[in-house]
Coordinates of C-alpha atoms and ligand atoms in Angstrom, one line a residue:
M1 CA 16.3 -27.4 -15.9
A2 CA 19.0 -25.8 -13.8
A3 CA 17.7 -24.3 -10.5
A4 CA 17.1 -20.6 -10.8
K5 CA 19.2 -18.9 -8.1
S6 CA 19.8 -15.2 -8.6
V7 CA 16.8 -12.9 -8.6
L8 CA 16.8 -9.1 -9.2
I9 CA 14.0 -7.4 -7.3
S10 CA 13.1 -3.8 -8.4
G11 CA 11.7 -1.8 -5.4
T12 CA 12.3 -1.7 -1.7
G13 CA 8.8 -0.7 -0.6
I14 CA 6.8 -3.5 1.1
A15 CA 6.7 -6.3 -1.4
G16 CA 10.4 -6.1 -2.4
P17 CA 12.1 -6.6 1.0
T18 CA 9.4 -9.2 2.0
L19 CA 10.2 -11.2 -1.2
A20 CA 14.0 -10.9 -0.5
F21 CA 13.5 -12.3 3.0
W22 CA 11.5 -15.3 1.9
L23 CA 13.7 -15.9 -1.2
K24 CA 16.7 -16.2 1.1
A25 CA 14.7 -18.6 3.2
A26 CA 14.0 -20.6 0.0
G27 CA 17.8 -20.7 -0.8
F28 CA 17.8 -18.0 -3.6
A29 CA 20.2 -15.1 -3.9
P30 CA 18.1 -11.9 -4.2
T31 CA 19.5 -8.5 -5.2
L32 CA 17.4 -5.3 -4.6
V33 CA 17.5 -2.2 -6.8
E34 CA 15.7 0.9 -5.6
R35 CA 15.3 4.1 -7.6
A36 CA 15.3 6.4 -4.5
P37 CA 18.8 7.2 -3.0
A38 CA 17.7 5.6 0.3
L39 CA 14.8 3.8 1.8
R40 CA 11.8 6.1 1.3
G41 CA 10.5 7.8 4.5
G42 CA 7.4 9.9 5.1
G43 CA 4.3 9.3 3.1
Y44 CA 1.1 8.2 4.9
V45 CA -0.1 5.7 7.5
I46 CA -1.6 2.3 6.9
D47 CA -3.9 0.0 8.8
F48 CA -2.1 -3.4 9.2
W49 CA -3.7 -6.7 10.1
G50 CA -4.8 -10.0 8.7
L51 CA -2.5 -12.0 6.4
G52 CA 0.1 -9.3 6.2
Y53 CA 0.3 -9.2 10.0
D54 CA 0.6 -13.0 10.1
I55 CA 3.5 -12.9 7.6
A56 CA 5.2 -10.2 9.7
A57 CA 4.8 -12.5 12.7
R58 CA 6.4 -15.3 10.8
M59 CA 9.3 -12.9 10.1
A60 CA 9.7 -12.3 13.8
L61 CA 8.5 -8.7 13.4
E62 CA 5.3 -8.8 15.5
A63 CA 6.9 -7.1 18.6
D64 CA 8.4 -4.4 16.4
V65 CA 5.2 -3.8 14.5
Q66 CA 3.3 -3.5 17.8
R67 CA 5.9 -1.0 19.1
A68 CA 5.9 1.1 15.9
G69 CA 2.1 1.1 15.7
Y70 CA -0.6 3.5 16.8
R71 CA -3.9 2.4 18.3
I72 CA -6.5 4.8 16.8
R73 CA -9.5 4.8 19.0
E74 CA -12.1 6.7 17.1
L75 CA -13.0 7.7 13.5
R76 CA -14.7 11.1 13.8
V77 CA -16.4 13.0 11.0
V78 CA -16.8 16.8 11.8
D79 CA -18.8 19.6 10.2
G80 CA -17.5 23.0 9.0
R81 CA -17.3 24.2 12.7
G82 CA -15.5 21.1 13.9
R83 CA -18.6 19.5 15.6
R84 CA -18.9 15.7 15.4
V85 CA -21.6 14.6 12.9
A86 CA -20.7 10.9 12.6
G87 CA -18.2 8.3 13.4
F88 CA -17.5 5.2 15.6
G89 CA -15.1 3.8 18.1
T90 CA -12.5 1.6 16.4
R91 CA -12.0 -0.9 19.2
V92 CA -14.0 -3.3 17.2
F93 CA -11.1 -3.8 14.8
S94 CA -8.8 -4.8 17.7
D95 CA -11.6 -7.0 19.2
L96 CA -12.2 -8.8 15.9
T97 CA -8.5 -9.5 15.3
G98 CA -7.5 -10.3 18.9
G99 CA -5.3 -7.2 19.1
R100 CA -3.5 -8.0 15.9
Y101 CA -4.4 -4.7 14.3
V102 CA -2.2 -1.6 14.2
T103 CA -1.9 1.7 12.3
L104 CA 1.6 2.6 11.3
P105 CA 3.5 4.7 8.7
R106 CA 4.0 2.7 5.5
S107 CA 7.7 3.8 5.6
G108 CA 8.0 2.4 9.1
L109 CA 6.8 -1.0 8.1
S110 CA 9.0 -1.0 5.0
R111 CA 12.0 -0.1 7.2
L112 CA 11.2 -2.9 9.7
I113 CA 11.1 -5.5 6.9
F114 CA 14.2 -4.1 5.2
E115 CA 16.2 -4.3 8.4
R116 CA 15.6 -8.0 8.5
I117 CA 17.6 -8.5 5.3
A118 CA 19.8 -5.4 5.0
D119 CA 23.0 -7.0 6.4
D120 CA 23.2 -9.9 4.0
T121 CA 21.4 -8.8 0.8
E122 CA 22.9 -6.8 -2.0
T123 CA 20.9 -3.6 -2.3
I124 CA 21.6 -0.9 -4.9
F125 CA 20.1 2.4 -4.1
G126 CA 19.8 5.3 -6.5
D127 CA 19.6 3.1 -9.6
E128 CA 16.9 1.5 -11.8
I129 CA 16.4 -1.0 -14.5
V130 CA 16.2 0.6 -17.9
A131 CA 16.3 -2.5 -20.2
L132 CA 15.4 -6.1 -19.9
D133 CA 16.5 -8.7 -22.5
E134 CA 15.4 -12.3 -21.8
R135 CA 17.7 -15.0 -23.1
D136 CA 17.4 -18.8 -22.9
D137 CA 19.1 -19.2 -19.6
H138 CA 19.0 -15.7 -18.0
V139 CA 17.8 -12.1 -18.2
A140 CA 20.2 -9.5 -19.3
V141 CA 19.4 -6.3 -17.3
R142 CA 20.7 -2.8 -18.0
L143 CA 20.8 -0.5 -15.0
L144 CA 20.8 3.2 -15.5
H145 CA 24.1 3.7 -13.6
G146 CA 25.3 0.2 -12.9
G147 CA 25.7 -1.1 -16.4
E148 CA 24.8 -4.7 -17.6
R149 CA 24.1 -7.5 -15.1
R150 CA 22.7 -11.1 -15.5
F151 CA 20.1 -12.7 -13.3
D152 CA 18.1 -15.9 -13.5
L153 CA 14.9 -14.1 -12.7
V154 CA 13.6 -10.5 -12.4
V155 CA 10.7 -9.4 -10.2
G156 CA 9.0 -6.0 -10.4
A157 CA 8.0 -4.9 -6.9
D158 CA 8.2 -1.3 -7.9
G159 CA 4.7 -0.2 -7.1
L160 CA 1.8 1.4 -9.0
H161 CA 4.0 3.0 -11.6
S162 CA 6.3 -0.1 -12.1
A163 CA 9.1 0.2 -14.6
V164 CA 9.5 -3.6 -14.8
R165 CA 5.8 -3.8 -15.8
R166 CA 6.3 -1.2 -18.5
L167 CA 9.5 -2.8 -19.9
A168 CA 8.2 -6.4 -19.9
F169 CA 4.4 -6.0 -20.4
G170 CA 3.9 -2.6 -22.0
P171 CA 2.5 0.9 -21.1
Q172 CA 0.8 1.4 -17.7
A173 CA -2.4 2.8 -19.4
Q174 CA -3.3 -0.7 -20.6
Y175 CA -3.5 -2.0 -17.1
E176 CA -4.5 1.0 -14.9
K177 CA -8.1 1.5 -13.8
H178 CA -8.5 5.0 -12.4
L179 CA -11.1 5.1 -9.6
G180 CA -11.9 8.8 -10.0
Y181 CA -9.9 10.2 -7.1
V182 CA -6.5 11.8 -6.3
V183 CA -4.8 11.2 -3.0
A184 CA -2.3 13.5 -1.3
A185 CA -0.6 13.3 2.1
F186 CA 2.0 15.3 4.1
E187 CA 3.3 15.6 7.6
A188 CA 3.7 18.7 9.7
E189 CA 5.3 19.3 13.1
G190 CA 3.7 21.3 15.8
Y191 CA 0.2 21.5 14.3
S192 CA -2.6 22.2 16.7
P193 CA -5.3 21.0 17.6
R194 CA -4.2 17.4 18.0
D195 CA -7.0 15.1 19.2
E196 CA -4.6 12.2 20.1
D197 CA -5.3 8.8 18.5
I198 CA -8.5 10.1 16.8
Y199 CA -8.8 10.1 13.0
V200 CA -10.7 13.4 12.4
M201 CA -12.1 14.0 8.9
H202 CA -14.2 16.7 7.2
C203 CA -16.0 16.1 4.0
A204 CA -17.7 18.2 1.3
P205 CA -19.2 16.7 -1.8
G206 CA -16.3 15.0 -3.7
R207 CA -13.6 15.8 -1.3
M208 CA -12.3 14.6 2.1
L209 CA -9.6 16.0 4.3
G210 CA -8.4 14.2 7.4
R211 CA -5.7 14.4 10.1
V212 CA -4.2 12.0 12.6
T213 CA -1.6 12.7 15.2
L214 CA 1.8 11.0 15.1
R215 CA 4.6 10.8 17.7
E216 CA 7.2 13.6 18.1
N217 CA 4.4 16.3 17.9
K218 CA 3.7 15.5 14.2
T219 CA 0.4 15.3 12.4
L220 CA -0.3 13.5 9.2
F221 CA -2.9 15.1 6.8
L222 CA -4.7 13.1 4.1
F223 CA -6.6 14.6 1.1
V224 CA -8.8 12.5 -1.2
F225 CA -10.8 14.3 -3.9
A226 CA -12.6 13.5 -7.1
H227 CA -10.5 14.3 -10.1
E228 CA -9.7 13.1 -13.5
P229 CA -6.1 14.0 -14.1
G230 CA -4.3 13.7 -17.4
A231 CA -1.6 11.1 -17.9
A232 CA 1.2 13.1 -16.2
L233 CA 1.2 13.7 -12.4
P234 CA 2.2 17.4 -11.8
D235 CA 5.3 18.5 -9.9
L236 CA 5.3 19.6 -6.2
A237 CA 4.4 23.3 -6.9
A238 CA 1.5 22.2 -9.3
Q239 CA 0.3 19.6 -6.7
K240 CA 0.1 22.3 -4.0
A241 CA -1.7 24.6 -6.4
L242 CA -4.2 21.9 -7.3
L243 CA -4.8 21.2 -3.6
R244 CA -5.3 24.9 -2.9
A245 CA -7.7 25.2 -5.8
T246 CA -9.7 22.2 -4.6
Y247 CA -9.8 23.0 -0.8
G248 CA -9.3 26.8 -0.9
D249 CA -13.0 27.5 -0.1
G250 CA -13.3 24.7 2.5
R251 CA -14.4 25.2 6.0
W252 CA -13.2 23.5 9.3
E253 CA -9.4 23.7 9.4
C254 CA -8.9 23.8 5.6
P255 CA -7.2 27.3 5.6
Q256 CA -4.8 26.3 8.4
I257 CA -4.0 23.0 6.8
L258 CA -3.3 24.6 3.5
E259 CA -0.9 27.0 5.2
A260 CA 0.9 24.0 6.7
L261 CA 1.0 22.5 3.2
D262 CA 2.7 25.6 1.8
R263 CA 5.6 24.9 4.1
A264 CA 5.8 21.1 3.4
G265 CA 8.9 20.0 1.6
E266 CA 7.6 16.6 0.7
V267 CA 4.0 15.7 -0.4
Y268 CA 2.8 12.2 -1.4
F269 CA 0.5 12.7 -4.4
D270 CA -0.9 10.1 -6.7
R271 CA -4.0 8.9 -8.6
V272 CA -6.2 6.4 -6.8
S273 CA -6.0 3.6 -9.3
Q274 CA -6.0 -0.2 -9.5
I275 CA -3.7 -2.4 -11.7
R276 CA -5.5 -5.2 -13.5
M277 CA -3.4 -7.5 -15.6
P278 CA -4.3 -10.6 -17.5
R279 CA -1.0 -12.2 -16.4
W280 CA 1.5 -11.5 -13.6
S281 CA 4.5 -13.1 -15.2
K282 CA 6.1 -13.4 -18.7
G283 CA 9.0 -15.7 -19.2
R284 CA 11.6 -15.1 -16.5
V285 CA 9.9 -11.8 -15.3
A286 CA 7.2 -11.6 -12.7
L287 CA 5.4 -8.8 -10.8
V288 CA 4.3 -8.6 -7.2
G289 CA 2.4 -6.2 -5.0
D290 CA 1.1 -2.9 -6.4
A291 CA 3.1 -3.5 -9.6
A292 CA 1.0 -6.6 -10.4
Y293 CA -2.4 -6.0 -8.7
C294 CA -2.6 -2.6 -6.9
V295 CA -6.0 -2.7 -5.1
S296 CA -5.7 1.0 -4.2
L297 CA -6.0 2.8 -0.8
L298 CA -9.7 2.1 -0.9
A299 CA -9.1 -1.5 -0.1
G300 CA -7.1 -0.6 3.0
Q301 CA -5.0 -3.7 2.5
G302 CA -2.5 -3.2 -0.2
S303 CA 0.5 -3.7 2.0
A304 CA -0.9 -6.9 3.4
L305 CA -1.5 -8.1 -0.2
A306 CA 2.0 -7.1 -1.3
M307 CA 3.4 -9.2 1.6
L308 CA 1.1 -12.1 0.8
G309 CA 2.1 -12.1 -2.9
A310 CA 5.8 -12.0 -2.0
Y311 CA 5.4 -14.8 0.5
V312 CA 3.5 -17.0 -1.9
L313 CA 5.8 -16.2 -4.9
A314 CA 8.9 -17.2 -2.8
G315 CA 7.2 -20.3 -1.4
E316 CA 6.1 -21.5 -4.9
L317 CA 9.7 -20.9 -6.2
A318 CA 11.0 -23.0 -3.2
R319 CA 8.5 -25.7 -4.0
A320 CA 9.1 -25.8 -7.8
D321 CA 12.7 -27.1 -7.7
G322 CA 13.9 -24.7 -10.3
D323 CA 10.9 -24.8 -12.6
Y324 CA 10.2 -21.1 -12.4
A325 CA 7.4 -21.3 -15.0
R326 CA 5.4 -23.7 -12.8
A327 CA 6.1 -21.5 -9.7
F328 CA 4.8 -18.4 -11.5
R329 CA 1.7 -20.2 -12.6
N330 CA 1.0 -21.6 -9.1
Y331 CA 1.6 -18.2 -7.5
E332 CA -0.9 -16.6 -9.8
S333 CA -3.6 -19.3 -9.6
F334 CA -3.4 -19.4 -5.8
L335 CA -4.0 -15.6 -5.4
R336 CA -5.9 -14.5 -8.5
A337 CA -9.5 -15.0 -7.3
F338 CA -8.7 -13.6 -3.8
I339 CA -7.1 -10.4 -5.3
D340 CA -10.0 -10.0 -7.8
G341 CA -12.4 -10.0 -4.9
K342 CA -10.4 -7.3 -3.0
Q343 CA -10.3 -5.1 -6.1
K344 CA -14.0 -5.4 -6.8
A345 CA -14.8 -4.6 -3.1
A346 CA -12.5 -1.5 -3.3
E347 CA -14.2 -0.3 -6.4
R348 CA -17.7 -0.6 -4.8
F349 CA -16.4 1.3 -1.8
A350 CA -15.0 4.2 -4.0
T351 CA -18.4 6.0 -4.0
A352 CA -18.7 5.9 -0.3
F353 CA -15.2 7.2 0.4
A354 CA -15.7 10.8 -0.7
P355 CA -19.3 10.9 -1.8
Q356 CA -19.9 13.4 -4.6
T357 CA -23.3 14.7 -3.5
R358 CA -24.7 16.1 -0.2
F359 CA -27.2 13.2 0.0
G360 CA -24.4 10.8 -0.6
L361 CA -22.5 12.4 2.3
W362 CA -25.5 12.3 4.6
F363 CA -26.1 8.6 3.7
R364 CA -22.4 7.7 4.3
N365 CA -22.6 9.4 7.7
Q366 CA -25.6 7.3 8.7
V367 CA -23.8 4.1 7.7
L368 CA -20.8 5.2 9.9
N369 CA -23.1 5.9 12.8
V370 CA -24.8 2.5 12.4
S371 CA -21.3 1.0 12.6
A372 CA -21.1 2.4 16.1
L373 CA -23.7 0.0 17.3
P374 CA -21.8 -3.0 18.8
G375 CA -23.7 -5.9 17.3
L376 CA -23.9 -4.3 13.9
A377 CA -20.3 -3.3 13.9
R378 CA -19.3 -6.9 14.2
L379 CA -21.6 -7.8 11.4
M380 CA -20.6 -5.0 9.0
I381 CA -17.0 -4.6 9.7
G382 CA -16.2 -8.3 10.6
R383 CA -17.0 -9.3 7.0
D384 CA -14.2 -7.2 5.7
I385 CA -11.7 -7.6 8.6
V386 CA -11.7 -11.3 9.3
E387 CA -9.9 -13.2 6.5
T388 CA -11.2 -16.5 5.3
M389 CA -8.0 -17.4 3.5
K390 CA -5.3 -19.2 5.4
L391 CA -1.6 -18.8 4.6
P392 CA -0.1 -21.7 2.8
Q393 CA 2.8 -23.7 4.4
Y394 CA 6.0 -24.1 2.6
D395 CA 9.4 -25.7 3.4
W396 CA 12.1 -23.2 3.7
P397 CA 15.5 -24.9 3.2
G398 CA 17.4 -21.6 3.8
R399 CA 16.0 -21.0 7.3
Ligands
LIG1 C1 -3.0 7.0 1.1 C2 -2.8 5.5 1.1 C3 -3.3 4.8 2.2 C4 -3.1 3.4 2.2 N1 -3.6 2.7 3.3 C5 -3.4 1.4 3.4 C6 -3.8 0.7 4.5 O1 -4.5 1.2 5.4 N2 -3.4 -0.6 4.6 C7 -2.7 -1.2 3.7 O2 -2.4 -2.4 3.8 N3 -2.3 -0.6 2.5 C8 -2.6 0.7 2.4 N4 -2.2 1.4 1.2 C9 -1.6 0.6 0.1 C10 -0.2 0.3 0.3 O3 0.6 1.4 0.8 C11 0.4 -0.3 -0.9 O4 -0.4 -1.3 -1.4 C12 1.8 -0.9 -0.6 O5 2.7 0.1 -0.3 C13 2.3 -1.7 -1.9 O6 3.6 -2.1 -1.6 P1 4.6 -2.3 -2.8 O7 5.9 -2.8 -2.2 O8 4.0 -3.2 -3.9 O9 4.8 -0.9 -3.5 P2 5.4 0.4 -2.8 O10 5.2 0.4 -1.3 O11 4.8 1.6 -3.6 O12 7.0 0.3 -3.1 C14 7.5 0.5 -4.4 C15 9.0 0.8 -4.3 O13 9.5 0.8 -5.6 C16 10.3 1.9 -5.8 N5 10.4 2.2 -7.2 C17 9.4 2.8 -8.0 N6 9.8 2.8 -9.2 C18 11.1 2.2 -9.3 C19 12.0 1.9 -10.4 N7 11.7 2.3 -11.6 N8 13.1 1.3 -10.1 C20 13.4 0.9 -8.8 N9 12.5 1.2 -7.7 C21 11.4 1.8 -8.0 C22 9.7 3.0 -5.0 O14 10.6 4.0 -4.7 C23 9.2 2.2 -3.7 O15 10.3 2.1 -2.8 C24 -2.5 2.8 1.1 C25 -2.0 3.5 0.1 C26 -2.2 4.9 0.0 C27 -1.7 5.7 -1.1

């Protein structure tokens, strides 16, 4: 079998540029195609540690990640008048990981990874795959604007609403497990009060609203609320209207935050869902990151798992000497049980995240307070933070 060399990767989020980096290290020629006209900015912040952090370090990104990161020192739950009712100091995360734990904008991490490959990787912005036709020795790809191209392999790293998944495996509804919440996030400049480096959140049954300060006098706001949306996600005006309808009677800073929302030009808005597929590849097409196995924000680890999948996929392709079918099989068998465990844990956590009853809220707050006790914090949080899996070692002929 001839060695597969050219790989089209759809999506320049987290998984896509990571895969391009390691495919180059494996001696492949990746091309990236991204629907957005440029690398996406804004969005929300993520906690970043564990295997994703280790991979970033192997990409010589550790210093940049530390520089871009924030060190959140407290998670604080407040009541309708802004008084603290629960929470804990978050130093335990840093202690448990030896300082290898930061909070940073998802778009910032994506940019850092992309910058490592931007100079020598073909990247097509403002375009997308609209048809895939697998032949014996290549995949014929039609781009919306760029016409027909041929590649040895195609990888969908295009997130929860992956187009590659839809084209190669069928409609999203077959694979999406909605966890019963909607998430929205936006940034505002000049918002006050600030509470530097504290994640402040206010909850009512079935809804949560939080804020965290960013540099340059910005604040990021995060909404998570119970909702069963129909298939289509509404447009910006309808999203704002839904947030207003859901939080309009809220106390704490709800009215003020909704006013800031009215002025926001960009809002991240999506269902909180997982993707569960029986297979992550089909012929010459594979999926990675949220496109294949979205764990949802409730796992707090989707970026790390996107990077892990990209690293393992490239490593297995490097090892398989052109036998992409074997590489795809090994990629999946190495990660499947680990990812399944993360998805199940996130699903269990869903009820605790924005409890739907007053008792559920009270109980969740007691659990948070118990997490403040040093010994218990190690026991309760350590289980989820300290990874048992070790990164596999591969040979990288292109490095
Ligand atoms: C509110 C929130 C909080 C989170 N918190 C954390 C956290 O604390 N820690 C953590 O590790 N993870 C967290 N996550 C999850 C994490 O952000 C995702 O798992 C991660 O971004 C997945 O990376 P990805 O590259 O697979 O997909 P994405 O980052 O979604 O990137 C997909 C890319 O594909 C592009 N694209 C989409 N469709 C097409 C198309 N048709 N053609 C071409 N390009 C396309 C998109 O524009 C985007 O650039 C959180 C998620 C949310 C929503």
